[in-house]
Amino acid sequence: MSGSIPFYQKHHRHYDRGYRSRETESKMSQYRSSSRYTADSRSRGLNVSSHSGLEESRLSPLPKRPKPTYLAVDKENQIIGYVVPIFRGSQEFATGLSDTEEKRVRDTAAYMANRDLFTSGLEMERSEQISRKDAMRVSAERISQNKRIHEHEEHLKRMNEDSLMHPPEFVIKPRSHTVWEKQCVRLHCTVSGWPDPRVVWYKNNVAIDPLTNPGKYNLESRYNVHSLEINRCDFDDTAQYRVSAMNSKGEQSAFASIVVKRFKGEVDEYLPKPRLGPVSEYGITFQTHIVDKFGVSFGREGETMSLGCTVVIYPALHRYQPEVQWYRDDVLLSPSKWHHMHWSGDRATLTFTHLNKEDEGLYTLRVTTKSGYETYSAYVFVRDADAEVEGAPSAPLDVRCLDANKDYIIVTWKQPAVDGGNSILGYFVDRCEVGTTHWIQCNDTPVKFARFPVTGLVEGRSYFFRVRAVNKIGMSRPSRVSEPVAAMDPADRARMRGTSAPWTGQIIVTEEEPAEGVVPGRPRELQVTEATKNYLVLSWKPPGEKGLEGVMYYVEKCVSGTDSWQRVNTEIPVKSPRFALFDLAEGKSYSFRVRCCNSAGVGEPSEPTEPTTVGDKLDIPSAPGKVIPTRNTDTSVVVSWEASRDAKELVGYYIEGRIVSSNEWEPCNNKPVNATRFTCHGLTTGEKYVFRVRAVNAAGLSQFSQESEPVEVKAAIAAPTPPYGITVLECVRDAMVLAWKQPTFIGGADITGYFVDYREVTDGVPGKWYEGNIRPVSERAYRVSDLKENRKYQFQVRASNIAGVGLPSLPSDTFLCEEWTIAVPGPPHDLQLRDVRSDSVVLLWKPPIYQGRNPVNGYYVDIKEADSPEEAWRGVNNNATEKTFIKIKNLKEGETFVFRVRAQNKAGVGKTSDVTEPVQALTKPGTKEIVVDVDDDGIISLNFECCDLTPDSKFVWSKNYEEITDTSRLTTETKGNKSKAVFNTLGEEDIGIYSCLVTHTDGASSSYNLSEEELKKLLEISHDHKFPIIPLKSELAVELLEKGRVRFWLQAEKISANGKVDYVFNDNVLSQGEKYKMNFDKNTGVIEMIMESLTSADEGTFTFQLQDGKATNQSSLVLIGDVFKGLQKESEFQRKEYFRKQGPHFIEYLGYEVTPECCVLLKCKVGNIKKETSAHWYKDGHEIKADEHLGFTEGVLKLEIAQISKKDSGVYEVVLKDDRGQDTSKLNLKDQGFKDLMNEVFNFIANSSTPLKITSTEEGIRLYTFVSYYNDLLQVTWHYKDSAIAFSERIKSGVVGEQLWLQIKDPTEKDMGKYAIEFYDGKGGLRRSVELGGQAFDDAFAEFQRLKAAAVAERNRARVAGGLPDVVTIQEGKALNLTCNISGDPMPEVTWLKNDREITSDDHCILKFESGKFASFTITGVNTADTGKYSILVKNKYGTESGDFTVSVFIPEEAGGKKK
């Protein structure tokens, strides 16, 4: 079973028909149960009855219409307003609500409770057949159901209040009219939109108010049809009229013009003339220019795109905003989620957020001011997005809802242009309820007809729809979703009116009470409006009677050939005069009829329709007729065709094109076009295309038309536009020489000539035109003869090409035919601009026709900015130029300039020429310059390339700006967009300025100055190309390799695989062998020859000779004399070094290093070491250190010498040895070697010195510095004022530890100045300096004075020099004599103390002070009373000093007793 299911159902969640049927059945049952009791006696927007009235009507055996009340009550019977009846025919209901609120009520599901005004009457007929008890039960259930529906209504209001709102849209726009004066004219338009739009009419953007001019204007709005009637039109009514529709969702406008005419001869000369120019409002006329325009644009589905134009409005008024509108295919666009409009004040932009094929079309920007409007249009093409499955069709487009009812919506769409290479099997329609994101497929099998009725909808809900196409390969991408649409009865949509809020007290408007008890008549004009195999649509008109109670309809069907009529809508009659029938048997014929019904009963049936067979009546259109392509531009072709015959409901046409040389057809449009003419853009210039067309309607796509004839894509040819700028170059008695400027558009083909006409002007009245020439003239100057002297003439010129003769120019100024007699020359003419660049331009001109009395001998060129006044003219050249061209340099980039030329002769400077057209100094993108090329054969050529080439373009080569016609010196050839001018034999006669101009372009040109220097350079390059040499990156060189091998090599820049090399030594060719190894790498161009060693026989010249085709080269290297010997010696050394390094060896030989601590470190780096290797250190042949069993393979050996001195001078040697051999390294640290070492030590000492400082001593001022280490061999020099100091007793230097000092004894002011100490290190030395002067000297000198005084005081103060013991123990009766030395200047005073009391000399204690130096203390016989502490105190003016001693007297007996 699964094998028979199509692939497009296998992956769909509803491919199970049983499941889908169950779901549908469940939905239908819910719908029936929910809609069973939804009828009410009155719509909420109409007359409202209380519940008691409802019950009374239900219980009454004979239903009576309740008496109308004009009080509006709510569900609690509270009065909320008044009800005013209106006539049924009026469609203007004053609901008391805002438009948004009114429409919001329409769009909700609440209308289900009021959808049938007369169902209550029908149910009352059935209630007569049931008991009163059942009627009461039904009534109670209805009240409960109404309450639930009301709550559901309020919920939907909040959840989906804006689902059906949409901005205004003009269904029918007003049309322009041309009327006779005093006639009436009426403008009509039909506007749709929810909420109902407010419509305002404008005349020249001024709102029309009928009250300001009673009887002139009449405004009407009825059934969404709005009209403006203008009575008795006059000339002032000629204007542009605008109608604007606005609601809460947006605003739209439409325009129409009215032109009022008057019968000829009836013009009242006293009336003002009609305004033909721009309308000026408030005295200002605006000029609008659209610049920086967007061109034809190409996009792809899903991409973003912006269209923009710059709008220049003059005069520019602050805060003035023009009306900026965008149109697609003449339909006004409004902002939406698909496109946004932006106006910045000077630029209008339309941005597509997500391109769709629906966006393809002709876009127009319209800028409206008070003085008129300007428009600009360009086409936008939208290509299909890549299919998700290769070969699948592209997405359908333009999905719309054709007919919406309560239980079905008919969806229509347009077929895509691309079917993926396989026929489209059909389409799937998907739906999505508004407010959700869940899409449900509506049909199980594909439908081929581009119209499908979607059923199974929930009444009152809104839906989106989309469509997908399918072929045998796969499914397309989904189309863009449709606008939301609600499933509801159209009649309910029209009749629903909302109630006001209870607190507003507004008046509720209802319909007039209809007539009671009148059965409606027959419906009229019943017909089948649409029939397919899936559904059939009937439409009719209501019965002709007026004022009937609400009419509803029953639809009946009958199979043709029978007389059995069956009611289709058995449960609920329909309210709108349109009905769709489904589930009809395909192929059968049916007749249909309709009955009207209301509460009074069911009326008679209408006339039955003709038998209608169920099936697709719409046929696929026939193929379009003959397709004719015509040239348009260099990238587009206009395709026209004959319309499909007898095509019904034609949607449009699709156009396809292909290049003649290709079989792949490409779509030219992805959105059907309704016309039979279309411009296909985006084609390749110069290619030939064929086209075909097919038509499309809802039934499908037609067959393709026959292919068109091939057409080449290039610009169409037209007659040129008129020339302009006619001037007089010379005038004689009976002739004038005229000049003019080339037309701005030459029509796509070269101008073949010009025709000049003239006419005589007598007293300001021009006469008849006469031909000045019968044959066309090629030059833009012509002599018109046979004129009459002293007569006035006007002239006009016409240009011609192969398309024909163009329109004549405007008549020139009036010129007097009289002979010129002025001495100076006439004006130059035919000014042309070439080679426009950002900083320069070339100006060409032709000499004046009138030379004056003397020949022209020079020209002056003037320049000014284009917008500058006349006073701004200034000269380009100070000296006249004899040439008729000049290159103007140093222009300001981006500035616009104009030029003019004046000729001179001996009499003076003549008239100025006409001013050139303004030119902007700007290099256009893609501009190329002339390129000089020299080919391999030495041929020199000038090459020019043009990117903007057109099919009719030609390359014109000139020398000195005169076209080259002589091919003896120069030959030109053109291929594609490139042209070449080849010099046959370049010589001095070819010197000049060469230029190339490309015709039929926007001035593409370039120049090249072939000067004498450039000629020499090119000839040299040509010679090198004729006799080529192989370029070398490097000449032959020699280098040494490992083992002392010798390598000769060179490198060529480029050499082919066919290159050859000969190796030559002293004119003898060498060959590969044991002695010579040759290598030639042709990829890198490296050529080498390697020799193992050099011998004396190898002295001479080595040469490498190269050949590659006809290119050759050679390089030689001479190795003789000292050069050869040096190379040979170095080779031998390298060879020995190689073998030395096979055993233990020195990588770095013995050297020394001075550490920051000024220690000398002898070190060497060794390699290829093993455990058995030993290292021995020697000094002057005596071993001083031995390192056995070294523990590394490669490392550093060190020997440290601390506090180096002369005894460390000597020759140091290190010997490495093991069983593989030995290696020796020596370092000579004697004589100069030791000096160099010490100089490095001295350098470290000098760099470690501190800045020179100043201190003071008692002797004078001392300058000092500290070093980290001092060596006795260090040499320093002290300087005073940059001179070495000669030391004396007063100025001394010395070293104390690491301090070096300079002592200045008894300094004076003469010692002030700059002092420095210089350390000698054998190189530049190092100097530290200090300035002893100013405050520094004053401070140091003051400190010296203080220390000196302190030293004097210390030296001369009173002192006790010695001789006194600390303790004296003496036996009683003995004599005590103590003496001490006393010093001091002046002589000190001496005082003796005992126990801190002064004592004096007496017989017992004799105190003496002799010679000022000696003090003696004598006790003749001591006794115990003499025991105590004694002191001597010496004192003078510099100080005081004391000496203490203790005397202890003992008695002998006591001493002996103690011993015992």
Short mmCIF file of C-alpha atoms in Angstrom, two decimals, residues 1222-1452:
data_model
loop_
_atom_site.label_atom_id
_atom_site.label_comp_id
_atom_site.label_asym_id
_atom_site.label_seq_id
_atom_site.Cartn_x
_atom_site.Cartn_y
_atom_site.Cartn_z
CA GLN A 1222 94.38 16.21 20.55
CA ASP A 1223 93.75 19.88 19.98
CA THR A 1224 95.52 22.89 21.45
CA SER A 1225 94.50 26.48 22.08
CA LYS A 1226 96.81 29.23 23.31
CA LEU A 1227 96.22 32.70 24.69
CA ASN A 1228 99.06 35.20 24.90
CA LEU A 1229 98.62 37.47 27.91
CA LYS A 1230 102.06 39.06 27.75
CA ASP A 1231 103.04 42.53 26.71
CA GLN A 1232 100.31 43.89 24.51
CA GLY A 1233 97.96 41.01 25.31
CA PHE A 1234 98.25 41.73 29.00
CA LYS A 1235 97.76 45.45 28.36
CA ASP A 1236 94.58 44.76 26.43
CA LEU A 1237 93.31 42.57 29.23
CA MET A 1238 94.11 45.17 31.87
CA ASN A 1239 92.47 47.88 29.78
CA GLU A 1240 89.29 45.84 29.82
CA VAL A 1241 89.64 45.44 33.57
CA PHE A 1242 90.19 49.17 33.86
CA ASN A 1243 87.04 49.71 31.78
CA PHE A 1244 85.00 47.69 34.25
CA ILE A 1245 86.55 49.61 37.16
CA ALA A 1246 85.83 52.92 35.48
CA ASN A 1247 82.20 52.02 34.76
CA SER A 1248 81.74 50.98 38.37
CA SER A 1249 82.87 54.36 39.66
CA THR A 1250 80.34 56.53 41.45
CA PRO A 1251 79.68 60.17 40.52
CA LEU A 1252 82.31 62.57 41.79
CA LYS A 1253 81.32 64.09 45.16
CA ILE A 1254 82.50 66.94 47.37
CA THR A 1255 83.30 66.74 51.10
CA SER A 1256 85.26 68.90 53.59
CA THR A 1257 88.06 68.11 56.06
CA GLU A 1258 89.94 70.16 58.62
CA GLU A 1259 92.67 70.60 56.06
CA GLY A 1260 90.48 71.71 53.14
CA ILE A 1261 88.07 70.34 50.49
CA ARG A 1262 88.19 66.75 49.23
CA LEU A 1263 86.75 65.39 45.96
CA TYR A 1264 86.24 61.64 45.87
CA THR A 1265 84.67 58.67 44.06
CA PHE A 1266 84.27 54.99 44.91
CA VAL A 1267 84.99 52.02 42.64
CA SER A 1268 83.86 48.44 43.14
CA TYR A 1269 87.46 47.19 42.87
CA TYR A 1270 90.80 48.95 42.82
CA ASN A 1271 93.86 47.69 41.05
CA ASP A 1272 97.30 49.08 41.60
CA LEU A 1273 97.84 49.26 37.84
CA LEU A 1274 94.84 51.52 37.36
CA GLN A 1275 95.82 54.87 35.81
CA VAL A 1276 93.75 57.90 36.71
CA THR A 1277 94.23 61.57 35.95
CA TRP A 1278 92.70 64.50 37.83
CA HIS A 1279 91.71 67.56 35.80
CA TYR A 1280 90.93 71.12 36.69
CA LYS A 1281 89.19 73.13 34.02
CA ASP A 1282 90.07 70.45 31.42
CA SER A 1283 93.77 70.59 32.30
CA ALA A 1284 95.72 67.95 34.19
CA ILE A 1285 96.46 68.95 37.77
CA ALA A 1286 100.06 69.33 38.83
CA PHE A 1287 100.17 67.97 42.38
CA SER A 1288 101.86 69.88 45.21
CA GLU A 1289 101.81 70.08 48.97
CA ARG A 1290 98.53 71.96 48.77
CA ILE A 1291 96.84 69.69 46.19
CA LYS A 1292 97.32 65.95 46.64
CA SER A 1293 95.55 62.78 45.45
CA GLY A 1294 95.42 59.34 46.93
CA VAL A 1295 93.56 56.07 47.37
CA VAL A 1296 91.99 54.73 50.52
CA GLY A 1297 90.53 51.28 50.01
CA GLU A 1298 88.17 51.67 47.04
CA GLN A 1299 88.04 55.46 47.42
CA LEU A 1300 89.99 57.70 45.06
CA TRP A 1301 90.33 61.28 46.33
CA LEU A 1302 91.78 64.71 45.57
CA GLN A 1303 92.62 66.95 48.57
CA ILE A 1304 92.73 70.77 48.22
CA LYS A 1305 94.44 72.24 51.27
CA ASP A 1306 93.32 75.63 52.52
CA PRO A 1307 91.10 76.31 49.48
CA THR A 1308 90.43 79.77 48.18
CA GLU A 1309 88.08 81.21 45.59
CA LYS A 1310 90.77 80.58 42.99
CA ASP A 1311 90.14 76.88 43.45
CA MET A 1312 86.56 77.21 42.19
CA GLY A 1313 85.83 75.48 38.85
CA LYS A 1314 85.14 72.17 37.15
CA TYR A 1315 87.10 69.15 38.43
CA ALA A 1316 87.18 65.73 36.78
CA ILE A 1317 88.79 62.35 37.23
CA GLU A 1318 89.64 60.38 34.10
CA PHE A 1319 90.09 56.61 34.08
CA TYR A 1320 92.36 55.24 31.39
CA ASP A 1321 91.25 51.99 29.68
CA GLY A 1322 93.27 52.11 26.48
CA LYS A 1323 90.28 53.38 24.47
CA GLY A 1324 88.20 56.45 25.01
CA GLY A 1325 88.43 56.32 28.77
CA LEU A 1326 85.81 57.46 31.22
CA ARG A 1327 85.57 60.83 32.92
CA ARG A 1328 83.60 61.78 36.02
CA SER A 1329 83.28 65.48 36.74
CA VAL A 1330 81.84 67.83 39.31
CA GLU A 1331 81.45 71.60 39.44
CA LEU A 1332 83.08 73.16 42.52
CA GLY A 1333 81.61 76.61 42.59
CA GLY A 1334 78.68 78.68 43.66
CA GLN A 1335 76.69 77.29 46.54
CA ALA A 1336 78.60 74.00 46.42
CA PHE A 1337 81.89 75.79 47.07
CA ASP A 1338 80.35 78.04 49.73
CA ASP A 1339 78.93 75.07 51.61
CA ALA A 1340 82.16 73.09 51.37
CA PHE A 1341 84.28 76.05 52.41
CA ALA A 1342 82.07 76.79 55.40
CA GLU A 1343 82.28 73.18 56.47
CA PHE A 1344 86.09 73.31 56.10
CA GLN A 1345 86.28 76.39 58.35
CA ARG A 1346 84.14 74.68 60.95
CA LEU A 1347 86.25 71.51 60.93
CA LYS A 1348 89.47 73.47 61.01
CA ALA A 1349 88.32 75.43 64.05
CA ALA A 1350 87.24 72.22 65.69
CA ALA A 1351 90.64 70.69 65.01
CA VAL A 1352 92.48 73.69 66.52
CA ALA A 1353 90.29 73.53 69.58
CA GLU A 1354 90.90 69.85 69.93
CA ARG A 1355 94.62 70.28 69.55
CA ASN A 1356 95.09 73.16 72.08
CA ARG A 1357 92.60 72.27 74.79
CA ALA A 1358 93.78 71.36 78.27
CA ARG A 1359 94.73 67.72 78.65
CA VAL A 1360 95.95 65.30 81.28
CA ALA A 1361 98.37 63.23 79.25
CA GLY A 1362 99.01 60.38 81.72
CA GLY A 1363 101.05 59.17 84.76
CA LEU A 1364 98.16 58.83 87.19
CA PRO A 1365 97.10 55.30 88.20
CA ASP A 1366 93.55 54.37 88.75
CA VAL A 1367 94.13 53.06 92.34
CA VAL A 1368 97.02 53.58 94.72
CA THR A 1369 97.35 51.25 97.77
CA ILE A 1370 99.96 52.46 100.22
CA GLN A 1371 101.11 51.56 103.76
CA GLU A 1372 100.50 54.01 106.46
CA GLY A 1373 103.47 56.23 107.14
CA LYS A 1374 104.87 55.90 103.70
CA ALA A 1375 105.39 58.84 101.35
CA LEU A 1376 103.22 59.05 98.17
CA ASN A 1377 104.46 60.87 95.04
CA LEU A 1378 102.47 60.97 91.78
CA THR A 1379 103.35 62.99 88.65
CA CYS A 1380 101.36 63.53 85.39
CA ASN A 1381 101.88 65.47 82.15
CA ILE A 1382 99.75 68.49 81.48
CA SER A 1383 99.36 70.07 78.03
CA GLY A 1384 97.32 72.91 76.58
CA ASP A 1385 97.69 76.29 74.91
CA PRO A 1386 97.28 78.62 76.64
CA MET A 1387 98.67 77.03 79.78
CA PRO A 1388 95.82 75.42 81.63
CA GLU A 1389 94.89 76.06 85.22
CA VAL A 1390 95.40 73.04 87.54
CA THR A 1391 93.10 72.21 90.43
CA TRP A 1392 93.26 69.20 92.80
CA LEU A 1393 90.21 67.65 94.39
CA LYS A 1394 89.64 65.12 97.10
CA ASN A 1395 86.34 63.55 97.32
CA ASP A 1396 85.15 66.27 94.89
CA ARG A 1397 86.44 69.01 97.16
CA GLU A 1398 89.28 71.27 96.22
CA ILE A 1399 92.46 70.86 98.22
CA THR A 1400 95.43 73.15 98.50
CA SER A 1401 99.11 72.50 98.94
CA ASP A 1402 100.45 72.29 102.53
CA ASP A 1403 103.21 70.50 104.35
CA HIS A 1404 101.34 67.25 104.46
CA CYS A 1405 100.12 67.37 100.88
CA ILE A 1406 102.45 69.13 98.52
CA LEU A 1407 100.94 70.16 95.12
CA LYS A 1408 103.23 71.42 92.35
CA PHE A 1409 102.83 72.53 88.66
CA GLU A 1410 106.19 73.02 87.04
CA SER A 1411 107.19 74.29 83.62
CA GLY A 1412 103.55 74.35 82.58
CA LYS A 1413 103.87 70.68 81.74
CA PHE A 1414 104.30 68.64 84.89
CA ALA A 1415 101.93 68.40 87.85
CA SER A 1416 103.00 66.47 90.95
CA PHE A 1417 101.04 65.19 93.95
CA THR A 1418 103.10 64.37 97.12
CA ILE A 1419 102.00 63.22 100.58
CA THR A 1420 104.94 63.07 102.92
CA GLY A 1421 103.54 60.52 105.34
CA VAL A 1422 100.23 58.98 104.56
CA ASN A 1423 97.77 58.01 107.19
CA THR A 1424 94.33 56.52 107.05
CA ALA A 1425 92.80 59.95 106.78
CA ASP A 1426 94.36 60.28 103.33
CA THR A 1427 92.25 57.46 101.99
CA GLY A 1428 89.81 58.73 99.34
CA LYS A 1429 89.15 59.68 95.72
CA TYR A 1430 91.48 62.30 94.24
CA SER A 1431 91.10 64.21 90.97
CA ILE A 1432 93.17 66.67 88.98
CA LEU A 1433 91.23 69.21 86.88
CA VAL A 1434 92.98 71.12 84.06
CA LYS A 1435 91.24 73.94 82.24
CA ASN A 1436 91.90 76.56 79.54
CA LYS A 1437 89.74 78.41 77.02
CA TYR A 1438 89.49 75.43 74.63
CA GLY A 1439 88.31 72.94 77.17
CA THR A 1440 88.56 71.10 80.47
CA GLU A 1441 89.82 67.62 81.31
CA SER A 1442 90.19 65.67 84.55
CA GLY A 1443 92.12 62.70 85.80
CA ASP A 1444 90.94 60.50 88.71
CA PHE A 1445 92.72 58.10 91.06
CA THR A 1446 91.89 56.47 94.38
CA VAL A 1447 94.25 56.28 97.40
CA SER A 1448 93.84 53.42 99.84
CA VAL A 1449 95.96 53.49 103.06
CA PHE A 1450 96.37 50.34 105.05
CA ILE A 1451 98.01 49.54 108.41
CA PRO A 1452 100.59 46.76 108.28
#
